[in-house]
PDB file of C-alpha atoms in Angstrom:
ATOM      1  CA  UNK A   1       2.245   6.895 -17.092  1.00 46.00           C
ATOM      2  CA  UNK A   2       5.436   8.936 -17.485  1.00 46.00           C
ATOM      3  CA  UNK A   3       7.566   9.971 -14.492  1.00 47.00           C
ATOM      4  CA  UNK A   4       6.438  13.568 -14.984  1.00 46.00           C
ATOM      5  CA  UNK A   5       2.783  12.550 -14.974  1.00 44.00           C
ATOM      6  CA  UNK A   6       3.290  10.404 -11.882  1.00 48.00           C
ATOM      7  CA  UNK A   7       4.961  13.321 -10.119  1.00 44.00           C
ATOM      8  CA  UNK A   8       2.062  15.586 -11.044  1.00 44.00           C
ATOM      9  CA  UNK A   9      -0.532  13.143  -9.706  1.00 46.00           C
ATOM     10  CA  UNK A  10       1.385  12.470  -6.488  1.00 48.00           C
ATOM     11  CA  UNK A  11       2.105  16.114  -5.698  1.00 44.00           C
ATOM     12  CA  UNK A  12      -0.327  17.513  -3.137  1.00 42.00           C
ATOM     13  CA  UNK A  13      -3.050  19.586  -4.743  1.00 44.00           C
ATOM     14  CA  UNK A  14      -1.951  18.807  -8.308  1.00 44.00           C
ATOM     15  CA  UNK A  15      -5.051  16.800  -9.208  1.00 45.00           C
ATOM     16  CA  UNK A  16      -7.444  19.568  -8.168  1.00 46.00           C
ATOM     17  CA  UNK A  17      -5.461  22.022 -10.267  1.00 68.00           C
ATOM     18  CA  UNK A  18      -5.585  19.855 -13.394  1.00 82.00           C
ATOM     19  CA  UNK A  19      -7.814  21.071 -16.234  1.00 88.00           C
ATOM     20  CA  UNK A  20     -11.390  19.883 -16.350  1.00 93.00           C
ATOM     21  CA  UNK A  21     -11.797  17.031 -18.821  1.00 96.00           C
ATOM     22  CA  UNK A  22     -15.508  16.402 -18.309  1.00 97.00           C
ATOM     23  CA  UNK A  23     -18.138  18.791 -16.974  1.00 97.00           C
ATOM     24  CA  UNK A  24     -21.811  18.129 -16.368  1.00 98.00           C
ATOM     25  CA  UNK A  25     -23.618  21.441 -15.950  1.00 97.00           C
ATOM     26  CA  UNK A  26     -27.147  21.562 -14.482  1.00 97.00           C
ATOM     27  CA  UNK A  27     -27.883  18.263 -16.201  1.00 97.00           C
ATOM     28  CA  UNK A  28     -31.563  17.288 -16.293  1.00 98.00           C
ATOM     29  CA  UNK A  29     -32.662  14.017 -17.873  1.00 97.00           C
ATOM     30  CA  UNK A  30     -36.165  12.579 -18.109  1.00 97.00           C
ATOM     31  CA  UNK A  31     -37.721   9.235 -18.946  1.00 95.00           C
ATOM     32  CA  UNK A  32     -41.018  10.458 -20.262  1.00 94.00           C
ATOM     33  CA  UNK A  33     -42.579  12.458 -17.424  1.00 95.00           C
ATOM     34  CA  UNK A  34     -40.210  11.025 -14.815  1.00 95.00           C
ATOM     35  CA  UNK A  35     -37.173  13.161 -14.014  1.00 96.00           C
ATOM     36  CA  UNK A  36     -34.128  10.938 -13.501  1.00 97.00           C
ATOM     37  CA  UNK A  37     -31.445  13.639 -13.095  1.00 97.00           C
ATOM     38  CA  UNK A  38     -32.347  16.862 -11.324  1.00 96.00           C
ATOM     39  CA  UNK A  39     -29.799  19.445 -12.350  1.00 96.00           C
ATOM     40  CA  UNK A  40     -26.578  17.684 -11.375  1.00 97.00           C
ATOM     41  CA  UNK A  41     -23.146  19.303 -11.635  1.00 97.00           C
ATOM     42  CA  UNK A  42     -20.077  17.053 -11.863  1.00 97.00           C
ATOM     43  CA  UNK A  43     -16.476  17.799 -12.829  1.00 97.00           C
ATOM     44  CA  UNK A  44     -13.839  15.205 -13.714  1.00 97.00           C
ATOM     45  CA  UNK A  45     -10.325  16.578 -14.070  1.00 97.00           C
ATOM     46  CA  UNK A  46      -7.620  15.126 -16.219  1.00 95.00           C
ATOM     47  CA  UNK A  47      -5.815  12.243 -14.532  1.00 96.00           C
ATOM     48  CA  UNK A  48      -8.390  11.698 -11.801  1.00 96.00           C
ATOM     49  CA  UNK A  49     -10.419   8.757 -10.678  1.00 97.00           C
ATOM     50  CA  UNK A  50     -13.819  10.144  -9.670  1.00 98.00           C
ATOM     51  CA  UNK A  51     -16.358   7.911  -7.925  1.00 97.00           C
ATOM     52  CA  UNK A  52     -20.104   8.359  -8.394  1.00 96.00           C
ATOM     53  CA  UNK A  53     -21.898   6.618  -5.544  1.00 94.00           C
ATOM     54  CA  UNK A  54     -25.537   5.887  -4.893  1.00 90.00           C
ATOM     55  CA  UNK A  55     -28.149   3.217  -4.381  1.00 87.00           C
ATOM     56  CA  UNK A  56     -30.074   1.512  -7.171  1.00 86.00           C
ATOM     57  CA  UNK A  57     -32.265   4.037  -8.950  1.00 88.00           C
ATOM     58  CA  UNK A  58     -30.201   7.037  -7.854  1.00 92.00           C
ATOM     59  CA  UNK A  59     -29.353   8.003 -11.446  1.00 94.00           C
ATOM     60  CA  UNK A  60     -25.796   6.731 -11.758  1.00 94.00           C
ATOM     61  CA  UNK A  61     -26.260   4.698 -14.944  1.00 93.00           C
ATOM     62  CA  UNK A  62     -28.441   7.443 -16.413  1.00 96.00           C
ATOM     63  CA  UNK A  63     -25.551   9.842 -15.882  1.00 97.00           C
ATOM     64  CA  UNK A  64     -23.110   7.620 -17.765  1.00 96.00           C
ATOM     65  CA  UNK A  65     -25.578   6.950 -20.586  1.00 94.00           C
ATOM     66  CA  UNK A  66     -26.084  10.684 -20.994  1.00 97.00           C
ATOM     67  CA  UNK A  67     -22.331  11.316 -21.156  1.00 97.00           C
ATOM     68  CA  UNK A  68     -22.036   8.560 -23.774  1.00 93.00           C
ATOM     69  CA  UNK A  69     -24.752  10.085 -25.942  1.00 94.00           C
ATOM     70  CA  UNK A  70     -27.190   7.208 -25.440  1.00 93.00           C
ATOM     71  CA  UNK A  71     -29.581   9.564 -23.655  1.00 95.00           C
ATOM     72  CA  UNK A  72     -30.196  13.234 -24.390  1.00 95.00           C
ATOM     73  CA  UNK A  73     -30.665  15.803 -21.608  1.00 96.00           C
ATOM     74  CA  UNK A  74     -33.752  17.984 -21.587  1.00 96.00           C
ATOM     75  CA  UNK A  75     -31.704  20.750 -19.993  1.00 96.00           C
ATOM     76  CA  UNK A  76     -28.062  21.361 -19.152  1.00 97.00           C
ATOM     77  CA  UNK A  77     -24.773  20.582 -20.824  1.00 97.00           C
ATOM     78  CA  UNK A  78     -22.175  17.842 -21.161  1.00 97.00           C
ATOM     79  CA  UNK A  79     -18.771  19.359 -21.905  1.00 97.00           C
ATOM     80  CA  UNK A  80     -15.617  17.520 -22.918  1.00 96.00           C
ATOM     81  CA  UNK A  81     -12.509  19.652 -22.845  1.00 94.00           C
ATOM     82  CA  UNK A  82     -14.753  22.714 -22.639  1.00 94.00           C
ATOM     83  CA  UNK A  83     -16.759  21.812 -25.766  1.00 95.00           C
ATOM     84  CA  UNK A  84     -20.394  20.762 -25.606  1.00 96.00           C
ATOM     85  CA  UNK A  85     -21.040  17.169 -26.642  1.00 96.00           C
ATOM     86  CA  UNK A  86     -24.642  16.741 -25.556  1.00 94.00           C
ATOM     87  CA  UNK A  87     -26.482  15.939 -28.764  1.00 89.00           C
ATOM     88  CA  UNK A  88     -23.446  14.213 -30.294  1.00 93.00           C
ATOM     89  CA  UNK A  89     -24.304  10.638 -31.457  1.00 91.00           C
ATOM     90  CA  UNK A  90     -22.882   7.898 -29.261  1.00 90.00           C
ATOM     91  CA  UNK A  91     -20.501   6.543 -31.907  1.00 87.00           C
ATOM     92  CA  UNK A  92     -19.055  10.025 -32.315  1.00 91.00           C
ATOM     93  CA  UNK A  93     -18.623  10.321 -28.554  1.00 93.00           C
ATOM     94  CA  UNK A  94     -16.388   7.236 -28.723  1.00 90.00           C
ATOM     95  CA  UNK A  95     -14.324   8.948 -31.407  1.00 88.00           C
ATOM     96  CA  UNK A  96     -13.937  11.949 -29.092  1.00 93.00           C
ATOM     97  CA  UNK A  97     -12.150   9.717 -26.590  1.00 92.00           C
ATOM     98  CA  UNK A  98     -14.828   8.427 -24.209  1.00 95.00           C
ATOM     99  CA  UNK A  99     -15.121   4.685 -23.648  1.00 91.00           C
ATOM    100  CA  UNK A 100     -17.616   2.844 -21.476  1.00 89.00           C
ATOM    101  CA  UNK A 101     -17.791  -0.538 -19.812  1.00 89.00           C
ATOM    102  CA  UNK A 102     -21.535  -0.923 -19.244  1.00 82.00           C
ATOM    103  CA  UNK A 103     -23.453  -2.296 -16.310  1.00 79.00           C
ATOM    104  CA  UNK A 104     -24.015  -6.022 -16.791  1.00 68.00           C
ATOM    105  CA  UNK A 105     -20.857  -6.313 -18.994  1.00 72.00           C
ATOM    106  CA  UNK A 106     -22.831  -6.954 -22.210  1.00 83.00           C
ATOM    107  CA  UNK A 107     -20.149  -8.954 -23.937  1.00 88.00           C
ATOM    108  CA  UNK A 108     -21.019 -10.706 -27.193  1.00 84.00           C
ATOM    109  CA  UNK A 109     -21.529 -14.268 -25.903  1.00 90.00           C
ATOM    110  CA  UNK A 110     -21.184 -16.200 -29.169  1.00 88.00           C
ATOM    111  CA  UNK A 111     -17.999 -14.357 -30.161  1.00 93.00           C
ATOM    112  CA  UNK A 112     -14.558 -15.228 -28.858  1.00 95.00           C
ATOM    113  CA  UNK A 113     -12.611 -13.104 -26.408  1.00 94.00           C
ATOM    114  CA  UNK A 114     -10.415 -11.876 -29.249  1.00 92.00           C
ATOM    115  CA  UNK A 115     -13.415 -11.027 -31.438  1.00 91.00           C
ATOM    116  CA  UNK A 116     -14.984  -9.057 -28.593  1.00 90.00           C
ATOM    117  CA  UNK A 117     -11.778  -7.066 -28.182  1.00 92.00           C
ATOM    118  CA  UNK A 118     -11.630  -6.451 -31.913  1.00 88.00           C
ATOM    119  CA  UNK A 119     -15.162  -5.030 -31.743  1.00 86.00           C
ATOM    120  CA  UNK A 120     -13.870  -2.450 -29.297  1.00 82.00           C
ATOM    121  CA  UNK A 121     -11.475  -1.200 -31.967  1.00 80.00           C
ATOM    122  CA  UNK A 122     -14.186  -0.877 -34.632  1.00 70.00           C
ATOM    123  CA  UNK A 123     -13.392   2.772 -35.344  1.00 74.00           C
ATOM    124  CA  UNK A 124      -9.870   1.936 -36.490  1.00 71.00           C
ATOM    125  CA  UNK A 125      -8.842   0.347 -39.769  1.00 70.00           C
ATOM    126  CA  UNK A 126      -7.707  -3.005 -38.531  1.00 64.00           C
ATOM    127  CA  UNK A 127      -6.914  -3.871 -34.924  1.00 70.00           C
ATOM    128  CA  UNK A 128      -3.937  -1.924 -33.539  1.00 66.00           C
ATOM    129  CA  UNK A 129      -1.454  -4.522 -32.339  1.00 77.00           C
ATOM    130  CA  UNK A 130      -0.084  -2.321 -29.559  1.00 81.00           C
ATOM    131  CA  UNK A 131      -3.556  -1.750 -28.120  1.00 84.00           C
ATOM    132  CA  UNK A 132      -4.335  -5.457 -28.146  1.00 89.00           C
ATOM    133  CA  UNK A 133      -1.039  -6.295 -26.465  1.00 89.00           C
ATOM    134  CA  UNK A 134      -1.680  -3.654 -23.795  1.00 89.00           C
ATOM    135  CA  UNK A 135      -5.103  -5.101 -22.980  1.00 91.00           C
ATOM    136  CA  UNK A 136      -3.810  -8.662 -22.864  1.00 92.00           C
ATOM    137  CA  UNK A 137      -0.961  -7.541 -20.600  1.00 90.00           C
ATOM    138  CA  UNK A 138      -3.465  -5.909 -18.265  1.00 91.00           C
ATOM    139  CA  UNK A 139      -5.665  -9.008 -18.323  1.00 92.00           C
ATOM    140  CA  UNK A 140      -3.488 -12.140 -18.595  1.00 90.00           C
ATOM    141  CA  UNK A 141      -6.558 -14.303 -18.075  1.00 90.00           C
ATOM    142  CA  UNK A 142      -8.017 -12.957 -21.315  1.00 92.00           C
ATOM    143  CA  UNK A 143      -4.789 -13.783 -23.102  1.00 91.00           C
ATOM    144  CA  UNK A 144      -5.142 -17.373 -21.907  1.00 92.00           C
ATOM    145  CA  UNK A 145      -8.744 -17.518 -23.142  1.00 90.00           C
ATOM    146  CA  UNK A 146      -8.487 -15.486 -26.323  1.00 89.00           C
ATOM    147  CA  UNK A 147     -10.112 -18.214 -28.452  1.00 94.00           C
ATOM    148  CA  UNK A 148     -12.824 -19.057 -25.906  1.00 92.00           C
ATOM    149  CA  UNK A 149     -16.429 -17.920 -26.435  1.00 96.00           C
ATOM    150  CA  UNK A 150     -17.222 -14.953 -24.215  1.00 89.00           C
ATOM    151  CA  UNK A 151     -20.456 -16.530 -23.034  1.00 89.00           C
ATOM    152  CA  UNK A 152     -18.522 -19.368 -21.397  1.00 93.00           C
ATOM    153  CA  UNK A 153     -16.354 -17.060 -19.264  1.00 92.00           C
ATOM    154  CA  UNK A 154     -16.882 -16.530 -15.557  1.00 90.00           C
ATOM    155  CA  UNK A 155     -18.474 -13.296 -14.350  1.00 88.00           C
ATOM    156  CA  UNK A 156     -15.111 -11.843 -13.397  1.00 88.00           C
ATOM    157  CA  UNK A 157     -13.601 -12.749 -16.747  1.00 91.00           C
ATOM    158  CA  UNK A 158     -16.533 -11.171 -18.567  1.00 91.00           C
ATOM    159  CA  UNK A 159     -16.006  -7.980 -16.555  1.00 90.00           C
ATOM    160  CA  UNK A 160     -12.351  -7.968 -17.540  1.00 91.00           C
ATOM    161  CA  UNK A 161     -13.400  -8.449 -21.148  1.00 91.00           C
ATOM    162  CA  UNK A 162     -15.889  -5.566 -20.986  1.00 92.00           C
ATOM    163  CA  UNK A 163     -13.220  -3.220 -19.624  1.00 91.00           C
ATOM    164  CA  UNK A 164     -10.658  -4.490 -22.129  1.00 92.00           C
ATOM    165  CA  UNK A 165     -13.087  -3.966 -25.002  1.00 92.00           C
ATOM    166  CA  UNK A 166     -13.636  -0.358 -23.895  1.00 91.00           C
ATOM    167  CA  UNK A 167      -9.868   0.202 -23.734  1.00 93.00           C
ATOM    168  CA  UNK A 168      -9.491  -0.965 -27.330  1.00 89.00           C
ATOM    169  CA  UNK A 169     -11.125   2.309 -28.392  1.00 85.00           C
ATOM    170  CA  UNK A 170      -8.182   4.251 -26.863  1.00 88.00           C
ATOM    171  CA  UNK A 171     -10.288   6.335 -24.476  1.00 92.00           C
ATOM    172  CA  UNK A 172      -8.896   9.333 -22.667  1.00 94.00           C
ATOM    173  CA  UNK A 173     -11.871   9.043 -20.309  1.00 97.00           C
ATOM    174  CA  UNK A 174     -13.121   5.611 -19.232  1.00 96.00           C
ATOM    175  CA  UNK A 175     -16.637   5.256 -17.817  1.00 96.00           C
ATOM    176  CA  UNK A 176     -17.045   2.179 -15.614  1.00 95.00           C
ATOM    177  CA  UNK A 177     -20.551   1.161 -14.578  1.00 92.00           C
ATOM    178  CA  UNK A 178     -20.658  -1.135 -11.526  1.00 90.00           C
ATOM    179  CA  UNK A 179     -17.517  -3.164 -12.334  1.00 90.00           C
ATOM    180  CA  UNK A 180     -17.746  -5.072  -9.053  1.00 87.00           C
ATOM    181  CA  UNK A 181     -21.391  -6.113  -9.365  1.00 85.00           C
ATOM    182  CA  UNK A 182     -21.998  -9.781  -8.617  1.00 82.00           C
ATOM    183  CA  UNK A 183     -18.324 -10.677  -8.240  1.00 84.00           C
ATOM    184  CA  UNK A 184     -16.549 -12.521  -5.433  1.00 86.00           C
ATOM    185  CA  UNK A 185     -14.442 -10.305  -3.116  1.00 89.00           C
ATOM    186  CA  UNK A 186     -11.127 -11.641  -4.426  1.00 89.00           C
ATOM    187  CA  UNK A 187     -12.116 -10.878  -8.028  1.00 88.00           C
ATOM    188  CA  UNK A 188     -13.380  -7.437  -6.989  1.00 90.00           C
ATOM    189  CA  UNK A 189      -9.957  -6.691  -5.525  1.00 90.00           C
ATOM    190  CA  UNK A 190      -8.275  -7.762  -8.766  1.00 90.00           C
ATOM    191  CA  UNK A 191     -10.619  -5.597 -10.843  1.00 90.00           C
ATOM    192  CA  UNK A 192      -9.911  -2.522  -8.721  1.00 94.00           C
ATOM    193  CA  UNK A 193      -6.167  -3.125  -8.908  1.00 93.00           C
ATOM    194  CA  UNK A 194      -6.462  -3.198 -12.699  1.00 92.00           C
ATOM    195  CA  UNK A 195      -8.523   0.022 -12.700  1.00 94.00           C
ATOM    196  CA  UNK A 196      -5.739   1.681 -10.698  1.00 95.00           C
ATOM    197  CA  UNK A 197      -3.182   0.453 -13.237  1.00 94.00           C
ATOM    198  CA  UNK A 198      -5.295   1.832 -16.094  1.00 94.00           C
ATOM    199  CA  UNK A 199      -5.394   5.207 -14.355  1.00 96.00           C
ATOM    200  CA  UNK A 200      -1.666   5.076 -13.616  1.00 94.00           C
ATOM    201  CA  UNK A 201      -1.096   4.579 -17.343  1.00 92.00           C
ATOM    202  CA  UNK A 202      -2.815   7.911 -18.016  1.00 93.00           C
ATOM    203  CA  UNK A 203      -6.523   7.212 -18.487  1.00 95.00           C
ATOM    204  CA  UNK A 204      -8.983   9.348 -16.530  1.00 97.00           C
ATOM    205  CA  UNK A 205     -11.748   7.290 -14.902  1.00 97.00           C
ATOM    206  CA  UNK A 206     -15.339   8.024 -13.872  1.00 97.00           C
ATOM    207  CA  UNK A 207     -16.372   5.104 -11.707  1.00 96.00           C
ATOM    208  CA  UNK A 208     -19.992   4.297 -10.858  1.00 93.00           C
ATOM    209  CA  UNK A 209     -20.145   1.959  -7.879  1.00 88.00           C
ATOM    210  CA  UNK A 210     -22.309   0.702  -5.034  1.00 82.00           C
ATOM    211  CA  UNK A 211     -19.181  -0.688  -3.343  1.00 86.00           C
ATOM    212  CA  UNK A 212     -18.384   2.625  -1.657  1.00 90.00           C
ATOM    213  CA  UNK A 213     -15.405   1.369   0.324  1.00 90.00           C
ATOM    214  CA  UNK A 214     -13.494   0.030  -2.668  1.00 90.00           C
ATOM    215  CA  UNK A 215     -14.439   2.981  -4.865  1.00 93.00           C
ATOM    216  CA  UNK A 216     -13.411   5.653  -2.370  1.00 95.00           C
ATOM    217  CA  UNK A 217     -10.135   3.906  -1.544  1.00 94.00           C
ATOM    218  CA  UNK A 218      -9.266   4.131  -5.237  1.00 95.00           C
ATOM    219  CA  UNK A 219     -10.749   7.521  -6.144  1.00 97.00           C
ATOM    220  CA  UNK A 220      -9.388  11.026  -5.809  1.00 97.00           C
ATOM    221  CA  UNK A 221     -12.817  12.593  -5.337  1.00 96.00           C
ATOM    222  CA  UNK A 222     -16.402  11.442  -5.114  1.00 96.00           C
ATOM    223  CA  UNK A 223     -20.019  12.453  -5.553  1.00 96.00           C
ATOM    224  CA  UNK A 224     -23.065  10.918  -3.871  1.00 95.00           C
ATOM    225  CA  UNK A 225     -26.305  10.736  -5.862  1.00 94.00           C
ATOM    226  CA  UNK A 226     -29.722  10.301  -4.267  1.00 94.00           C
ATOM    227  CA  UNK A 227     -32.895  10.208  -6.381  1.00 94.00           C
ATOM    228  CA  UNK A 228     -31.263  12.101  -9.219  1.00 96.00           C
ATOM    229  CA  UNK A 229     -29.585  14.840  -7.182  1.00 97.00           C
ATOM    230  CA  UNK A 230     -26.031  15.325  -5.922  1.00 97.00           C
ATOM    231  CA  UNK A 231     -26.266  15.409  -2.118  1.00 95.00           C
ATOM    232  CA  UNK A 232     -22.552  15.247  -1.255  1.00 95.00           C
ATOM    233  CA  UNK A 233     -19.236  15.859  -2.949  1.00 95.00           C
ATOM    234  CA  UNK A 234     -15.746  15.905  -1.483  1.00 96.00           C
ATOM    235  CA  UNK A 235     -12.300  14.363  -1.574  1.00 96.00           C
ATOM    236  CA  UNK A 236     -12.595  10.585  -1.488  1.00 96.00           C
ATOM    237  CA  UNK A 237     -10.859  10.318   1.887  1.00 95.00           C
ATOM    238  CA  UNK A 238     -13.303  12.796   3.437  1.00 95.00           C
ATOM    239  CA  UNK A 239     -16.303  10.909   2.056  1.00 95.00           C
ATOM    240  CA  UNK A 240     -14.883   7.598   3.259  1.00 93.00           C
ATOM    241  CA  UNK A 241     -14.704   8.932   6.821  1.00 93.00           C
ATOM    242  CA  UNK A 242     -18.045  10.779   6.711  1.00 92.00           C
ATOM    243  CA  UNK A 243     -20.514   9.127   9.129  1.00 91.00           C
ATOM    244  CA  UNK A 244     -23.423   9.658   6.725  1.00 90.00           C
ATOM    245  CA  UNK A 245     -21.620   7.807   3.951  1.00 90.00           C
ATOM    246  CA  UNK A 246     -20.504   5.087   6.328  1.00 89.00           C
ATOM    247  CA  UNK A 247     -24.045   4.639   7.605  1.00 87.00           C
ATOM    248  CA  UNK A 248     -25.673   4.637   4.171  1.00 85.00           C
ATOM    249  CA  UNK A 249     -23.114   2.696   2.126  1.00 82.00           C
ATOM    250  CA  UNK A 250     -20.830   0.823   4.511  1.00 75.00           C
ATOM    251  CA  UNK A 251     -23.463  -0.624   6.828  1.00 65.00           C
ATOM    252  CA  UNK A 252     -22.195   1.222   9.896  1.00 62.00           C
ATOM    253  CA  UNK A 253     -24.280   3.126  12.405  1.00 52.00           C
ATOM    254  CA  UNK A 254     -24.205   6.895  12.150  1.00 46.00           C
ATOM    255  CA  UNK A 255     -21.902   8.521  14.679  1.00 41.00           C
TER     256      UNK A 255
END
């Protein structure tokens, strides 16, 4: 990130004044007769890290899949830079600058690390060397294992690969779905440090997480989803200190 961009992000109030990059407006999504999202409204501003918290089944992954074009809303809008993109095919959404690292990583196990990264750059003619070098700089462990089959990597390495693959598409907005799931605490810390570096380099991040403490320490703002509805939204620091959040997501008794 440039010095000017760093100054903007670090100046009090500057993030909230940044233009909206992504807007979800009264978004309603169904699986058959079952309503998974019940009219949610979410805004992600340029340069932010926004955390989307909630228990299993709250609708977090559904939200990301709808943004990515993998699911279509029955009602409401998905706007990118003020333009509606609900109804846009998923591969076109990638071309618009949205990348996603999915829940469960979903790397290609019988392809090498390098081949997986190359798949992330499928929309370009050839693999941009600068993009590959950036990803390998962010993830030195992937550089060491570039010829290794992805299926033989550890869980943490596969998560790094999934994020790196998403970055190869040059996203302006990166959607991360449960990047800490199933990982040891030390690896979780490394993953979150890398997410911060990605954001510092200028990529806006929408982070879906059950690890509320780590997510809110990293994020600028957060939303809490329960059974498909937004029940809380605030600055990340306010949510982190809220007794309801601490009781529900941090295992602490309500004050």
